[in-house]
PDB file of C-alpha atoms and ligand atoms in Angstrom:
ATOM      1  CA  MET A   1       0.100   0.039   0.068  1.00 46.00           C
ATOM      2  CA  ASN A   2       1.577   3.025  -0.980  1.00 49.00           C
ATOM      3  CA  ALA A   3       1.102   6.938   1.311  1.00 52.00           C
ATOM      4  CA  SER A   4      -1.555   7.830  -0.328  1.00 69.00           C
ATOM      5  CA  SER A   5      -3.769   5.210  -0.818  1.00 86.00           C
ATOM      6  CA  PRO A   6      -6.799   5.082   1.509  1.00 94.00           C
ATOM      7  CA  MET A   7      -7.241   2.295   4.309  1.00 97.00           C
ATOM      8  CA  LEU A   8     -10.511   2.198   4.404  1.00 97.00           C
ATOM      9  CA  GLN A   9     -12.168   2.784   1.162  1.00 97.00           C
ATOM     10  CA  ILE A  10     -15.898   1.869   0.756  1.00 98.00           C
ATOM     11  CA  ASP A  11     -17.300   2.170  -3.018  1.00 97.00           C
ATOM     12  CA  ALA A  12     -20.747   2.208  -3.727  1.00 98.00           C
ATOM     13  CA  LEU A  13     -22.216   0.349  -1.190  1.00 98.00           C
ATOM     14  CA  HIS A  14     -25.581  -1.099  -0.691  1.00 97.00           C
ATOM     15  CA  VAL A  15     -27.112  -2.649   2.101  1.00 97.00           C
ATOM     16  CA  SER A  16     -30.655  -3.925   2.709  1.00 96.00           C
ATOM     17  CA  TYR A  17     -32.992  -5.025   4.986  1.00 95.00           C
ATOM     18  CA  GLY A  18     -35.243  -7.313   2.798  1.00 92.00           C
ATOM     19  CA  GLN A  19     -36.861  -4.966   0.686  1.00 91.00           C
ATOM     20  CA  VAL A  20     -35.713  -1.995   2.694  1.00 93.00           C
ATOM     21  CA  GLU A  21     -32.561  -0.419   1.163  1.00 95.00           C
ATOM     22  CA  ALA A  22     -30.790   1.081   4.279  1.00 96.00           C
ATOM     23  CA  VAL A  23     -27.630   2.357   2.520  1.00 97.00           C
ATOM     24  CA  ARG A  24     -27.731   2.993  -1.184  1.00 97.00           C
ATOM     25  CA  GLY A  25     -24.216   3.616  -3.149  1.00 97.00           C
ATOM     26  CA  VAL A  26     -21.817   5.341  -0.413  1.00 98.00           C
ATOM     27  CA  SER A  27     -18.627   5.535  -0.971  1.00 98.00           C
ATOM     28  CA  LEU A  28     -16.625   6.934   1.379  1.00 97.00           C
ATOM     29  CA  ALA A  29     -12.296   7.484   2.034  1.00 97.00           C
ATOM     30  CA  LEU A  30     -10.600   7.375   5.705  1.00 97.00           C
ATOM     31  CA  GLN A  31      -6.699   7.895   5.369  1.00 96.00           C
ATOM     32  CA  PRO A  32      -4.523   6.043   7.538  1.00 95.00           C
ATOM     33  CA  GLY A  33      -4.116   8.656  10.997  1.00 94.00           C
ATOM     34  CA  GLN A  34      -7.374  10.552   9.965  1.00 95.00           C
ATOM     35  CA  ILE A  35     -10.399  11.018  12.404  1.00 96.00           C
ATOM     36  CA  VAL A  36     -13.659  10.674  10.000  1.00 97.00           C
ATOM     37  CA  SER A  37     -16.993  11.419  10.795  1.00 97.00           C
ATOM     38  CA  VAL A  38     -20.640  10.324   9.683  1.00 97.00           C
ATOM     39  CA  ILE A  39     -23.257  12.514  10.378  1.00 96.00           C
ATOM     40  CA  GLY A  40     -27.138  12.820   9.675  1.00 94.00           C
ATOM     41  CA  PRO A  41     -30.416  12.305  11.193  1.00 91.00           C
ATOM     42  CA  ASN A  42     -32.278   8.872  12.488  1.00 90.00           C
ATOM     43  CA  GLY A  43     -32.081   6.560   9.963  1.00 92.00           C
ATOM     44  CA  ALA A  44     -30.142   7.579   7.856  1.00 95.00           C
ATOM     45  CA  GLY A  45     -27.804   4.718   7.295  1.00 96.00           C
ATOM     46  CA  LYS A  46     -24.788   5.224   9.657  1.00 96.00           C
ATOM     47  CA  THR A  47     -25.007   2.043  12.289  1.00 95.00           C
ATOM     48  CA  THR A  48     -25.561  -0.180   9.372  1.00 97.00           C
ATOM     49  CA  LEU A  49     -23.079   1.379   7.059  1.00 97.00           C
ATOM     50  CA  LEU A  50     -20.136   0.531  10.203  1.00 97.00           C
ATOM     51  CA  GLY A  51     -22.469  -3.131  10.012  1.00 96.00           C
ATOM     52  CA  ALA A  52     -21.182  -3.836   6.618  1.00 97.00           C
ATOM     53  CA  VAL A  53     -18.172  -2.617   7.264  1.00 97.00           C
ATOM     54  CA  MET A  54     -17.276  -5.132  10.338  1.00 95.00           C
ATOM     55  CA  GLY A  55     -19.115  -7.729   8.277  1.00 95.00           C
ATOM     56  CA  LEU A  56     -22.209  -8.121  10.080  1.00 94.00           C
ATOM     57  CA  LEU A  57     -24.333  -7.586   7.845  1.00 94.00           C
ATOM     58  CA  PRO A  58     -24.058  -8.780   4.351  1.00 94.00           C
ATOM     59  CA  SER A  59     -23.726  -5.579   2.127  1.00 96.00           C
ATOM     60  CA  GLN A  60     -22.249  -5.283  -2.316  1.00 96.00           C
ATOM     61  CA  GLY A  61     -20.082  -2.849  -3.622  1.00 97.00           C
ATOM     62  CA  GLY A  62     -16.459  -2.188  -2.879  1.00 96.00           C
ATOM     63  CA  LEU A  63     -15.138  -2.835   0.219  1.00 97.00           C
ATOM     64  CA  ARG A  64     -11.423  -2.099   1.306  1.00 97.00           C
ATOM     65  CA  PHE A  65      -8.802  -2.286   4.009  1.00 97.00           C
ATOM     66  CA  GLU A  66      -5.222  -1.591   3.861  1.00 96.00           C
ATOM     67  CA  GLY A  67      -5.910  -2.833   0.038  1.00 93.00           C
ATOM     68  CA  GLU A  68      -7.309  -5.812   0.895  1.00 96.00           C
ATOM     69  CA  ASP A  69     -10.421  -6.910   0.073  1.00 96.00           C
ATOM     70  CA  LEU A  70     -12.989  -7.117   3.219  1.00 96.00           C
ATOM     71  CA  ARG A  71     -15.767  -9.023   1.938  1.00 93.00           C
ATOM     72  CA  THR A  72     -14.225 -12.431   1.878  1.00 92.00           C
ATOM     73  CA  LEU A  73     -13.677 -12.081   5.203  1.00 95.00           C
ATOM     74  CA  ASP A  74     -15.479 -12.926   8.738  1.00 94.00           C
ATOM     75  CA  VAL A  75     -15.790 -10.279  11.330  1.00 92.00           C
ATOM     76  CA  GLU A  76     -13.013 -12.359  13.275  1.00 90.00           C
ATOM     77  CA  SER A  77     -10.996 -11.811  10.572  1.00 93.00           C
ATOM     78  CA  ARG A  78     -12.170  -8.319  10.149  1.00 94.00           C
ATOM     79  CA  VAL A  79     -11.128  -8.017  13.979  1.00 91.00           C
ATOM     80  CA  GLU A  80      -7.219  -9.494  13.411  1.00 90.00           C
ATOM     81  CA  ARG A  81      -6.670  -7.366  10.499  1.00 93.00           C
ATOM     82  CA  GLY A  82      -7.210  -4.220  12.575  1.00 93.00           C
ATOM     83  CA  LEU A  83     -10.701  -2.949  12.845  1.00 95.00           C
ATOM     84  CA  CYS A  84     -12.906  -2.655  16.054  1.00 93.00           C
ATOM     85  CA  LEU A  85     -16.824  -1.369  16.616  1.00 93.00           C
ATOM     86  CA  VAL A  86     -18.137  -0.017  19.498  1.00 92.00           C
ATOM     87  CA  PRO A  87     -21.531  -0.472  18.971  1.00 88.00           C
ATOM     88  CA  GLU A  88     -24.112   2.378  19.804  1.00 84.00           C
ATOM     89  CA  LYS A  89     -25.773   0.009  22.605  1.00 76.00           C
ATOM     90  CA  ARG A  90     -22.769  -0.776  23.569  1.00 73.00           C
ATOM     91  CA  GLU A  91     -23.045  -4.164  24.190  1.00 83.00           C
ATOM     92  CA  LEU A  92     -21.886  -4.749  27.809  1.00 87.00           C
ATOM     93  CA  PHE A  93     -22.219  -8.249  29.855  1.00 88.00           C
ATOM     94  CA  GLY A  94     -23.871  -6.580  32.712  1.00 86.00           C
ATOM     95  CA  GLU A  95     -23.571  -9.039  35.219  1.00 90.00           C
ATOM     96  CA  LEU A  96     -20.029  -9.180  34.305  1.00 90.00           C
ATOM     97  CA  SER A  97     -17.395  -7.012  35.850  1.00 91.00           C
ATOM     98  CA  VAL A  98     -15.281  -4.128  33.955  1.00 92.00           C
ATOM     99  CA  LEU A  99     -12.153  -6.599  34.257  1.00 89.00           C
ATOM    100  CA  ASP A 100     -13.821  -9.570  32.624  1.00 88.00           C
ATOM    101  CA  ASN A 101     -15.758  -7.991  30.012  1.00 90.00           C
ATOM    102  CA  LEU A 102     -11.848  -6.252  28.950  1.00 90.00           C
ATOM    103  CA  GLN A 103     -10.572  -9.637  29.043  1.00 86.00           C
ATOM    104  CA  LEU A 104     -13.672 -10.538  26.574  1.00 83.00           C
ATOM    105  CA  GLY A 105     -12.065  -7.960  24.417  1.00 79.00           C
ATOM    106  CA  ALA A 106      -8.692  -9.723  23.686  1.00 78.00           C
ATOM    107  CA  TYR A 107     -10.812 -13.116  23.240  1.00 65.00           C
ATOM    108  CA  ALA A 108     -10.262 -12.731  19.701  1.00 56.00           C
ATOM    109  CA  LYS A 109      -6.494 -12.846  19.473  1.00 57.00           C
ATOM    110  CA  ARG A 110      -6.345 -15.666  22.117  1.00 66.00           C
ATOM    111  CA  LEU A 111      -3.948 -13.777  23.211  1.00 69.00           C
ATOM    112  CA  LYS A 112      -0.404 -15.137  25.417  1.00 73.00           C
ATOM    113  CA  SER A 113      -1.037 -14.219  28.841  1.00 79.00           C
ATOM    114  CA  ALA A 114       1.639 -11.771  29.363  1.00 79.00           C
ATOM    115  CA  ALA A 115       0.207  -9.578  26.356  1.00 81.00           C
ATOM    116  CA  LEU A 116      -2.752  -9.947  27.700  1.00 84.00           C
ATOM    117  CA  LYS A 117      -1.967  -7.912  30.876  1.00 86.00           C
ATOM    118  CA  SER A 118       0.168  -5.470  29.220  1.00 87.00           C
ATOM    119  CA  ARG A 119      -3.265  -4.668  27.430  1.00 87.00           C
ATOM    120  CA  LEU A 120      -5.138  -4.384  29.927  1.00 90.00           C
ATOM    121  CA  ASP A 121      -2.492  -1.889  32.484  1.00 91.00           C
ATOM    122  CA  GLY A 122      -2.692  -0.196  28.678  1.00 89.00           C
ATOM    123  CA  VAL A 123      -6.654   0.468  29.222  1.00 91.00           C
ATOM    124  CA  CYS A 124      -6.418   1.187  33.072  1.00 91.00           C
ATOM    125  CA  ASP A 125      -3.960   3.933  32.763  1.00 90.00           C
ATOM    126  CA  ARG A 126      -5.570   5.304  29.900  1.00 88.00           C
ATOM    127  CA  PHE A 127      -9.156   4.935  31.337  1.00 90.00           C
ATOM    128  CA  PRO A 128      -8.119   5.219  35.712  1.00 91.00           C
ATOM    129  CA  ARG A 129     -12.078   5.236  36.896  1.00 90.00           C
ATOM    130  CA  LEU A 130     -11.776   1.382  34.954  1.00 91.00           C
ATOM    131  CA  ALA A 131      -9.191   0.276  37.021  1.00 92.00           C
ATOM    132  CA  GLU A 132     -10.907   1.762  39.975  1.00 93.00           C
ATOM    133  CA  ARG A 133     -13.679   0.019  39.621  1.00 92.00           C
ATOM    134  CA  ARG A 134     -12.584  -3.010  38.145  1.00 90.00           C
ATOM    135  CA  LYS A 135     -14.581  -5.427  40.175  1.00 94.00           C
ATOM    136  CA  GLN A 136     -17.327  -3.610  39.914  1.00 92.00           C
ATOM    137  CA  ARG A 137     -20.545  -5.323  37.342  1.00 93.00           C
ATOM    138  CA  ALA A 138     -20.819  -3.224  34.159  1.00 92.00           C
ATOM    139  CA  ASP A 139     -24.445  -2.803  34.476  1.00 92.00           C
ATOM    140  CA  THR A 140     -23.763  -0.309  37.778  1.00 93.00           C
ATOM    141  CA  LEU A 141     -21.740   1.485  36.203  1.00 92.00           C
ATOM    142  CA  SER A 142     -22.557   5.213  35.169  1.00 89.00           C
ATOM    143  CA  GLY A 143     -23.508   5.883  31.652  1.00 88.00           C
ATOM    144  CA  GLY A 144     -19.516   7.464  30.811  1.00 88.00           C
ATOM    145  CA  GLU A 145     -18.270   4.878  32.707  1.00 90.00           C
ATOM    146  CA  ARG A 146     -20.496   2.215  30.476  1.00 91.00           C
ATOM    147  CA  GLN A 147     -19.028   4.228  27.411  1.00 90.00           C
ATOM    148  CA  MET A 148     -15.456   4.080  28.521  1.00 91.00           C
ATOM    149  CA  LEU A 149     -15.847   0.243  28.988  1.00 94.00           C
ATOM    150  CA  ALA A 150     -17.254  -0.437  25.622  1.00 93.00           C
ATOM    151  CA  VAL A 151     -14.078   1.722  24.193  1.00 92.00           C
ATOM    152  CA  GLY A 152     -11.394  -0.228  26.511  1.00 92.00           C
ATOM    153  CA  ARG A 153     -13.118  -3.035  25.629  1.00 91.00           C
ATOM    154  CA  ALA A 154     -12.362  -2.607  22.260  1.00 91.00           C
ATOM    155  CA  LEU A 155      -8.586  -1.556  22.778  1.00 91.00           C
ATOM    156  CA  MET A 156      -8.052  -4.758  23.907  1.00 90.00           C
ATOM    157  CA  SER A 157      -8.004  -6.172  20.468  1.00 88.00           C
ATOM    158  CA  ALA A 158      -5.063  -3.360  19.647  1.00 89.00           C
ATOM    159  CA  PRO A 159      -7.486  -1.796  16.766  1.00 93.00           C
ATOM    160  CA  ARG A 160      -5.869   0.236  13.703  1.00 95.00           C
ATOM    161  CA  LEU A 161      -9.040   1.251  12.732  1.00 97.00           C
ATOM    162  CA  LEU A 162     -11.778   2.114  15.219  1.00 96.00           C
ATOM    163  CA  MET A 163     -15.634   2.690  14.221  1.00 96.00           C
ATOM    164  CA  LEU A 164     -17.670   4.351  17.417  1.00 95.00           C
ATOM    165  CA  ASP A 165     -21.133   4.337  17.181  1.00 95.00           C
ATOM    166  CA  GLU A 166     -22.904   7.162  18.553  1.00 92.00           C
ATOM    167  CA  PRO A 167     -20.115   7.474  21.383  1.00 90.00           C
ATOM    168  CA  SER A 168     -21.765  10.637  22.697  1.00 88.00           C
ATOM    169  CA  LEU A 169     -25.566   8.794  23.287  1.00 86.00           C
ATOM    170  CA  GLY A 170     -27.374   9.938  26.032  1.00 84.00           C
ATOM    171  CA  LEU A 171     -23.886  11.055  27.754  1.00 86.00           C
ATOM    172  CA  ALA A 172     -23.879  14.754  29.517  1.00 85.00           C
ATOM    173  CA  PRO A 173     -22.000  17.426  27.567  1.00 86.00           C
ATOM    174  CA  LEU A 174     -19.076  17.266  29.780  1.00 86.00           C
ATOM    175  CA  ILE A 175     -18.541  13.572  29.750  1.00 86.00           C
ATOM    176  CA  VAL A 176     -18.998  13.859  25.654  1.00 87.00           C
ATOM    177  CA  VAL A 177     -15.910  16.029  25.374  1.00 89.00           C
ATOM    178  CA  GLU A 178     -13.567  13.750  27.708  1.00 87.00           C
ATOM    179  CA  ILE A 179     -14.774  11.035  25.678  1.00 88.00           C
ATOM    180  CA  LEU A 180     -14.082  12.960  21.845  1.00 90.00           C
ATOM    181  CA  SER A 181     -11.124  14.504  24.180  1.00 90.00           C
ATOM    182  CA  ILE A 182     -10.498  10.228  24.397  1.00 90.00           C
ATOM    183  CA  VAL A 183     -10.769   9.713  20.930  1.00 91.00           C
ATOM    184  CA  ARG A 184      -8.085  12.555  19.494  1.00 92.00           C
ATOM    185  CA  LYS A 185      -5.903  10.985  21.851  1.00 92.00           C
ATOM    186  CA  LEU A 186      -6.138   7.418  19.996  1.00 92.00           C
ATOM    187  CA  ARG A 187      -5.776   9.311  16.674  1.00 93.00           C
ATOM    188  CA  GLU A 188      -1.924  10.456  17.595  1.00 92.00           C
ATOM    189  CA  GLU A 189      -1.300   7.516  19.055  1.00 90.00           C
ATOM    190  CA  GLY A 190      -2.075   5.890  15.722  1.00 91.00           C
ATOM    191  CA  VAL A 191      -5.487   4.593  15.342  1.00 95.00           C
ATOM    192  CA  SER A 192      -7.163   5.896  12.611  1.00 97.00           C
ATOM    193  CA  ILE A 193     -11.394   6.502  13.760  1.00 97.00           C
ATOM    194  CA  LEU A 194     -14.410   6.416  12.097  1.00 97.00           C
ATOM    195  CA  LEU A 195     -16.791   7.829  14.218  1.00 95.00           C
ATOM    196  CA  VAL A 196     -20.639   7.948  13.821  1.00 95.00           C
ATOM    197  CA  GLU A 197     -23.228  10.945  15.019  1.00 92.00           C
ATOM    198  CA  GLN A 198     -25.547  12.374  15.416  1.00 89.00           C
ATOM    199  CA  ASN A 199     -23.883  15.323  17.191  1.00 89.00           C
ATOM    200  CA  ALA A 200     -22.901  17.100  13.910  1.00 91.00           C
ATOM    201  CA  ARG A 201     -20.734  19.890  15.565  1.00 89.00           C
ATOM    202  CA  ALA A 202     -19.070  17.480  18.123  1.00 89.00           C
ATOM    203  CA  ALA A 203     -18.222  14.930  16.057  1.00 92.00           C
ATOM    204  CA  LEU A 204     -17.046  17.835  12.916  1.00 93.00           C
ATOM    205  CA  GLU A 205     -15.272  19.647  15.442  1.00 91.00           C
ATOM    206  CA  SER A 206     -13.254  16.094  16.635  1.00 91.00           C
ATOM    207  CA  SER A 207     -13.165  15.051  12.679  1.00 95.00           C
ATOM    208  CA  ASP A 208     -10.685  15.656   9.774  1.00 95.00           C
ATOM    209  CA  HIS A 209     -13.089  14.971   6.773  1.00 96.00           C
ATOM    210  CA  GLY A 210     -16.787  14.630   7.338  1.00 97.00           C
ATOM    211  CA  TYR A 211     -19.742  12.626   5.426  1.00 97.00           C
ATOM    212  CA  VAL A 212     -23.220  13.813   5.844  1.00 96.00           C
ATOM    213  CA  LEU A 213     -25.866  10.649   5.350  1.00 96.00           C
ATOM    214  CA  GLU A 214     -29.610  11.270   4.494  1.00 96.00           C
ATOM    215  CA  THR A 215     -31.858   8.186   3.446  1.00 95.00           C
ATOM    216  CA  GLY A 216     -29.091   5.666   2.476  1.00 96.00           C
ATOM    217  CA  GLU A 217     -27.180   8.514   0.792  1.00 97.00           C
ATOM    218  CA  VAL A 218     -24.406  10.755   0.596  1.00 97.00           C
ATOM    219  CA  ALA A 219     -25.453  13.809   1.446  1.00 96.00           C
ATOM    220  CA  LEU A 220     -22.881  15.970   1.294  1.00 95.00           C
ATOM    221  CA  SER A 221     -18.591  15.676   2.347  1.00 96.00           C
ATOM    222  CA  GLY A 222     -15.798  17.834   2.575  1.00 96.00           C
ATOM    223  CA  GLU A 223     -13.219  19.052   5.319  1.00 96.00           C
ATOM    224  CA  SER A 224     -15.297  19.058   8.922  1.00 94.00           C
ATOM    225  CA  SER A 225     -14.191  22.484   9.212  1.00 92.00           C
ATOM    226  CA  ALA A 226     -15.816  23.586   5.964  1.00 92.00           C
ATOM    227  CA  LEU A 227     -19.044  21.105   6.764  1.00 90.00           C
ATOM    228  CA  ALA A 228     -19.639  23.173   9.835  1.00 86.00           C
ATOM    229  CA  ASN A 229     -19.675  26.156   8.563  1.00 82.00           C
TER     230      ASN A 229
HETATM  231  P1  ATP B   1     -29.998   6.205  14.043  1.00 97.76           P
HETATM  232  O1  ATP B   1     -28.957   7.248  14.259  1.00 97.76           O
HETATM  233  O2  ATP B   1     -31.291   6.257  14.895  1.00 97.76           O
HETATM  234  O3  ATP B   1     -29.135   4.783  15.227  1.00 97.76           O
HETATM  235  P2  ATP B   1     -29.182   5.455  11.795  1.00 97.76           P
HETATM  236  O4  ATP B   1     -28.281   6.715  10.704  1.00 97.76           O
HETATM  237  O5  ATP B   1     -27.896   4.597  12.393  1.00 97.76           O
HETATM  238  O6  ATP B   1     -29.854   5.913  12.358  1.00 97.76           O
HETATM  239  P3  ATP B   1     -29.625   2.902  11.104  1.00 97.76           P
HETATM  240  O7  ATP B   1     -29.928   2.220  12.388  1.00 97.76           O
HETATM  241  O8  ATP B   1     -28.501   2.443  10.026  1.00 97.76           O
HETATM  242  O9  ATP B   1     -29.729   4.244  10.943  1.00 97.76           O
HETATM  243  O10 ATP B   1     -31.177   2.654  10.267  1.00 97.76           O
HETATM  244  C1  ATP B   1     -31.221   2.836   8.277  1.00 97.76           C
HETATM  245  C2  ATP B   1     -32.188   2.412   7.631  1.00 97.76           C
HETATM  246  O11 ATP B   1     -32.072   1.191   8.448  1.00 97.76           O
HETATM  247  C3  ATP B   1     -33.598   2.522   8.841  1.00 97.76           C
HETATM  248  O12 ATP B   1     -34.731   3.025   8.049  1.00 97.76           O
HETATM  249  C4  ATP B   1     -34.054   1.839   9.996  1.00 97.76           C
HETATM  250  O13 ATP B   1     -35.293   1.644   9.936  1.00 97.76           O
HETATM  251  C5  ATP B   1     -33.642  -0.202   9.072  1.00 97.76           C
HETATM  252  N1  ATP B   1     -33.492  -0.538   9.545  1.00 97.76           N
HETATM  253  C6  ATP B   1     -32.022  -0.567  10.851  1.00 97.76           C
HETATM  254  N2  ATP B   1     -32.100  -1.877  11.797  1.00 97.76           N
HETATM  255  C7  ATP B   1     -32.345  -2.546  10.830  1.00 97.76           C
HETATM  256  C8  ATP B   1     -33.165  -3.709  10.846  1.00 97.76           C
HETATM  257  N3  ATP B   1     -32.833  -5.135  11.640  1.00 97.76           N
HETATM  258  N4  ATP B   1     -34.461  -4.568  10.265  1.00 97.76           N
HETATM  259  C9  ATP B   1     -34.808  -4.065   9.349  1.00 97.76           C
HETATM  260  N5  ATP B   1     -35.070  -2.608   9.440  1.00 97.76           N
HETATM  261  C10 ATP B   1     -33.784  -2.084   9.206  1.00 97.76           C
END
């Protein structure tokens, strides 16, 4: 892959639920080291788009990660390549502890215990609040802590492209600021980010490039600063 080729390239992607076409010919490119946001109203197809990239939903069209065709790869292989999704509903195991939830994030990699410990230490350094609550059940965490746990669990797979589905959903404004600052810090450390948000202003302030989805199609795209205007 040469320096100018996109890390993620989506070409004319279509995703349907039965007769309903939720994503209709979406094309998107994300360069290595970028934060790209996808914004748009309820039902625009944002979650569906992420599901297709992750391999959770069947799709038609082009889907390449670092030059490799993703369409023949199952979800686990996509995780192994460095893709990871933090779903909108966080999907934590509520009855399990913070620590157990984090360890499950590394499951697909079948890590040796030393490597697992080093990843856990990394997540605990990044989220001291999770470290303090490592024995607490996930379903007793606050909304912000749950989102941190969902991001922390994703980081256990050492992703190179992290996809975040509405990380600000249901969170107080100050927590949103904190989460987005964590996202920008991850980018500085070399993780590229695909950020889906209904909170357009916050998403555009934190991203390099933005796409506006409307009823399954890209209505507008460009530099985030220009889109914000
Ligand atoms: P939101 O911001 O509300 O999460 P979104 O932009 O993420 O919206 P999607 O959840 O991708 O939008 O939904 C896109 C369209 O696909 C909507 O019309 C939705 O009703 C439809 N849809 C989503 N999931 C399913 C499903 N499992 N079965 C049928 N239709 C679905």
